[in-house]
PDB file of C-alpha atoms in Angstrom:
ATOM      1  CA  MET A 784     -10.956 -12.109  -8.916  1.00  0.00           C
ATOM      2  CA  GLN A 785      -7.433 -13.029  -7.866  1.00  0.00           C
ATOM      3  CA  TYR A 786      -5.308 -10.513  -9.819  1.00  0.00           C
ATOM      4  CA  LEU A 787      -5.966  -6.784 -10.035  1.00  0.00           C
ATOM      5  CA  SER A 788      -3.928  -4.080 -11.744  1.00  0.00           C
ATOM      6  CA  LEU A 789      -4.935  -0.405 -11.535  1.00  0.00           C
ATOM      7  CA  LYS A 790      -3.428   2.401 -13.567  1.00  0.00           C
ATOM      8  CA  LEU A 791      -4.749   5.905 -14.192  1.00  0.00           C
ATOM      9  CA  SER A 792      -4.665   7.420 -17.623  1.00  0.00           C
ATOM     10  CA  GLU A 793      -2.452  10.456 -18.022  1.00  0.00           C
ATOM     11  CA  VAL A 794      -5.501  12.710 -18.270  1.00  0.00           C
ATOM     12  CA  ALA A 795      -7.156  11.446 -15.074  1.00  0.00           C
ATOM     13  CA  ASP A 796      -7.950  13.920 -12.326  1.00  0.00           C
ATOM     14  CA  THR A 797      -5.666  12.662  -9.568  1.00  0.00           C
ATOM     15  CA  SER A 798      -7.207  15.022  -7.008  1.00  0.00           C
ATOM     16  CA  MET A 799     -10.519  13.133  -7.210  1.00  0.00           C
ATOM     17  CA  GLN A 800     -11.256  11.132  -4.081  1.00  0.00           C
ATOM     18  CA  VAL A 801     -13.449   8.081  -4.571  1.00  0.00           C
ATOM     19  CA  LEU A 802     -15.440   6.704  -1.670  1.00  0.00           C
ATOM     20  CA  ALA A 803     -15.941   2.964  -1.856  1.00  0.00           C
ATOM     21  CA  PRO A 804     -18.970   1.265  -0.338  1.00  0.00           C
ATOM     22  CA  ASP A 805     -18.538  -0.728   2.860  1.00  0.00           C
ATOM     23  CA  ILE A 806     -18.190  -4.100   1.113  1.00  0.00           C
ATOM     24  CA  VAL A 807     -15.445  -6.656   0.455  1.00  0.00           C
ATOM     25  CA  PRO A 808     -15.002  -6.545  -3.324  1.00  0.00           C
ATOM     26  CA  PHE A 809     -11.880  -8.740  -3.617  1.00  0.00           C
ATOM     27  CA  PRO A 810     -11.939 -11.394  -0.873  1.00  0.00           C
ATOM     28  CA  SER A 811      -9.577 -13.801  -2.688  1.00  0.00           C
ATOM     29  CA  LEU A 812      -7.158 -11.289  -4.218  1.00  0.00           C
ATOM     30  CA  ILE A 813      -3.648 -12.762  -4.566  1.00  0.00           C
ATOM     31  CA  SER A 814      -1.822 -10.002  -6.435  1.00  0.00           C
ATOM     32  CA  LEU A 815      -2.439  -6.242  -6.463  1.00  0.00           C
ATOM     33  CA  THR A 816      -0.630  -3.811  -8.754  1.00  0.00           C
ATOM     34  CA  LEU A 817      -1.094  -0.082  -8.129  1.00  0.00           C
ATOM     35  CA  GLU A 818       0.541   2.036 -10.817  1.00  0.00           C
ATOM     36  CA  SER A 819      -1.313   5.192  -9.842  1.00  0.00           C
ATOM     37  CA  PHE A 820      -2.294   7.232  -6.841  1.00  0.00           C
ATOM     38  CA  TYR A 821      -4.398   5.498  -4.195  1.00  0.00           C
ATOM     39  CA  LEU A 822      -7.716   7.270  -4.788  1.00  0.00           C
ATOM     40  CA  TYR A 823      -9.906   5.650  -2.177  1.00  0.00           C
ATOM     41  CA  ASP A 824     -10.711   7.192   1.183  1.00  0.00           C
ATOM     42  CA  ASP A 825     -10.787   3.762   2.803  1.00  0.00           C
ATOM     43  CA  ASP A 826      -8.978   0.416   2.608  1.00  0.00           C
ATOM     44  CA  VAL A 827     -11.332  -1.036  -0.021  1.00  0.00           C
ATOM     45  CA  LEU A 828      -8.571  -2.717  -2.072  1.00  0.00           C
ATOM     46  CA  PHE A 829      -7.099  -4.391   1.025  1.00  0.00           C
ATOM     47  CA  ARG A 830     -10.346  -5.149   2.843  1.00  0.00           C
ATOM     48  CA  GLY A 831     -11.133  -8.816   3.444  1.00  0.00           C
ATOM     49  CA  ASN A 832      -8.148 -10.258   1.591  1.00  0.00           C
ATOM     50  CA  SER A 833      -5.516 -10.361   4.348  1.00  0.00           C
ATOM     51  CA  ALA A 834      -5.387 -14.155   4.162  1.00  0.00           C
ATOM     52  CA  SER A 835      -4.887 -14.257   0.381  1.00  0.00           C
ATOM     53  CA  LEU A 836      -2.957 -11.149  -0.757  1.00  0.00           C
ATOM     54  CA  GLU A 837       0.583 -12.416  -1.401  1.00  0.00           C
ATOM     55  CA  GLN A 838       2.045  -9.953  -3.917  1.00  0.00           C
ATOM     56  CA  LEU A 839       1.932  -6.181  -3.952  1.00  0.00           C
ATOM     57  CA  TYR A 840       3.326  -3.982  -6.709  1.00  0.00           C
ATOM     58  CA  LEU A 841       3.146  -0.423  -5.419  1.00  0.00           C
ATOM     59  CA  LEU A 842       4.000   2.956  -6.875  1.00  0.00           C
ATOM     60  CA  ILE A 843       5.363   5.059  -4.025  1.00  0.00           C
ATOM     61  CA  ASN A 844       4.333   8.694  -4.146  1.00  0.00           C
ATOM     62  CA  ARG A 845       3.490  11.218  -1.489  1.00  0.00           C
ATOM     63  CA  ASP A 846      -0.296  10.814  -1.725  1.00  0.00           C
ATOM     64  CA  THR A 847      -0.222   7.019  -1.629  1.00  0.00           C
ATOM     65  CA  VAL A 848       2.184   6.885   1.305  1.00  0.00           C
ATOM     66  CA  LEU A 849       0.215   9.409   3.350  1.00  0.00           C
ATOM     67  CA  LYS A 850      -3.133   7.751   2.569  1.00  0.00           C
ATOM     68  CA  LEU A 851      -2.013   4.176   3.322  1.00  0.00           C
ATOM     69  CA  ASN A 852      -0.295   5.319   6.545  1.00  0.00           C
ATOM     70  CA  MET A 853      -3.469   7.092   7.653  1.00  0.00           C
ATOM     71  CA  LEU A 854      -5.539   3.992   6.892  1.00  0.00           C
ATOM     72  CA  GLY A 855      -3.080   1.695   8.683  1.00  0.00           C
ATOM     73  CA  VAL A 856      -3.177  -0.769   5.788  1.00  0.00           C
ATOM     74  CA  PHE A 857       0.060  -2.495   6.781  1.00  0.00           C
ATOM     75  CA  LYS A 858      -0.728  -2.742  10.484  1.00  0.00           C
ATOM     76  CA  ASN A 859      -1.666  -6.445  10.709  1.00  0.00           C
ATOM     77  CA  LYS A 860      -4.078  -6.222   7.765  1.00  0.00           C
ATOM     78  CA  VAL A 861      -2.096  -8.084   5.086  1.00  0.00           C
ATOM     79  CA  LYS A 862      -1.058 -11.282   6.841  1.00  0.00           C
ATOM     80  CA  ALA A 863      -0.297 -13.380   3.723  1.00  0.00           C
ATOM     81  CA  LEU A 864       1.930 -10.777   2.031  1.00  0.00           C
ATOM     82  CA  ARG A 865       5.120 -12.459   0.750  1.00  0.00           C
ATOM     83  CA  ASN A 866       6.470 -10.242  -2.018  1.00  0.00           C
ATOM     84  CA  VAL A 867       6.524  -6.468  -2.277  1.00  0.00           C
ATOM     85  CA  TYR A 868       7.742  -4.579  -5.322  1.00  0.00           C
ATOM     86  CA  LEU A 869       8.159  -0.829  -4.885  1.00  0.00           C
ATOM     87  CA  SER A 870       8.626   1.863  -7.469  1.00  0.00           C
ATOM     88  CA  GLU A 871       8.935   5.540  -6.684  1.00  0.00           C
ATOM     89  CA  GLU A 872       7.417   8.637  -8.173  1.00  0.00           C
ATOM     90  CA  TYR A 873       8.027  11.797  -6.246  1.00  0.00           C
ATOM     91  CA  ASP A 874       9.988  14.997  -6.469  1.00  0.00           C
ATOM     92  CA  THR A 875      12.991  14.841  -4.145  1.00  0.00           C
ATOM     93  CA  GLU A 876      12.540  18.527  -3.327  1.00  0.00           C
ATOM     94  CA  ASP A 877       9.131  17.574  -1.926  1.00  0.00           C
ATOM     95  CA  LEU A 878      10.688  15.267   0.662  1.00  0.00           C
ATOM     96  CA  SER A 879      10.257  17.503   3.656  1.00  0.00           C
ATOM     97  CA  ARG A 880      11.144  16.275   7.132  1.00  0.00           C
ATOM     98  CA  THR A 881       7.475  15.431   7.778  1.00  0.00           C
ATOM     99  CA  PHE A 882       7.145  13.372   4.617  1.00  0.00           C
ATOM    100  CA  LYS A 883      10.430  11.598   5.306  1.00  0.00           C
ATOM    101  CA  ALA A 884       9.037  10.511   8.683  1.00  0.00           C
ATOM    102  CA  GLU A 885       5.809   9.342   6.994  1.00  0.00           C
ATOM    103  CA  LEU A 886       7.782   7.451   4.362  1.00  0.00           C
ATOM    104  CA  ASP A 887       9.944   5.816   7.045  1.00  0.00           C
ATOM    105  CA  THR A 888       6.816   4.732   8.960  1.00  0.00           C
ATOM    106  CA  PHE A 889       5.210   3.402   5.798  1.00  0.00           C
ATOM    107  CA  LEU A 890       8.274   1.379   4.769  1.00  0.00           C
ATOM    108  CA  CYS A 891       8.821   0.083   8.288  1.00  0.00           C
ATOM    109  CA  ASP A 892       5.215  -1.132   8.601  1.00  0.00           C
ATOM    110  CA  LEU A 893       5.410  -2.716   5.160  1.00  0.00           C
ATOM    111  CA  MET A 894       8.711  -4.481   5.779  1.00  0.00           C
ATOM    112  CA  CYS A 895       7.612  -5.699   9.213  1.00  0.00           C
ATOM    113  CA  THR A 896       4.494  -7.184   7.636  1.00  0.00           C
ATOM    114  CA  VAL A 897       6.583  -9.087   5.092  1.00  0.00           C
ATOM    115  CA  HIS A 898       9.159 -10.050   7.718  1.00  0.00           C
ATOM    116  CA  LYS A 899       6.471 -11.550   9.962  1.00  0.00           C
ATOM    117  CA  ARG A 900       5.319 -13.605   7.000  1.00  0.00           C
ATOM    118  CA  HIS A 901       8.824 -14.937   6.280  1.00  0.00           C
ATOM    119  CA  ALA A 902       9.961 -15.602   9.836  1.00  0.00           C
ATOM    120  CA  ASP A 903       8.350 -16.382  13.137  1.00  0.00           C
ATOM    121  CA  ASP A 904      10.188 -13.551  14.834  1.00  0.00           C
ATOM    122  CA  LYS A 905       8.932 -11.312  17.674  1.00  0.00           C
ATOM    123  CA  ARG A 906      11.142  -8.310  16.839  1.00  0.00           C
ATOM    124  CA  GLN A 907       9.422  -4.955  16.811  1.00  0.00           C
ATOM    125  CA  CYS A 908       9.914  -2.567  13.930  1.00  0.00           C
ATOM    126  CA  THR A 909      10.187   1.104  14.807  1.00  0.00           C
ATOM    127  CA  PRO A 910      10.929   3.947  12.404  1.00  0.00           C
TER     128      PRO A 910
END
């Protein structure tokens, strides 16, 4: 499978956490579209495809940002990433100082990953 798009139905229980087995289900994934919360407690969608994943369409919400930060998904795990498309879904009143710092870290890690792919530059990205 090279293209994967995930979207929850409106009636889905978004508080459900799904544990994925310790396998590499999408080793040649090129494009990943997440139009819902990231439900997995591990990096199952990003595991084993760092050399092939080139496009990421990502819905930004508090849960997804916190989960992907905790998992360190964008810390040298997606080496082939070329294009990132972000959409947001969060309540601006929910953007506390802590979440703003998490969002800054998330975006910095993501942009540094893409930057490293586009240029052979040694600059460090810090939030």
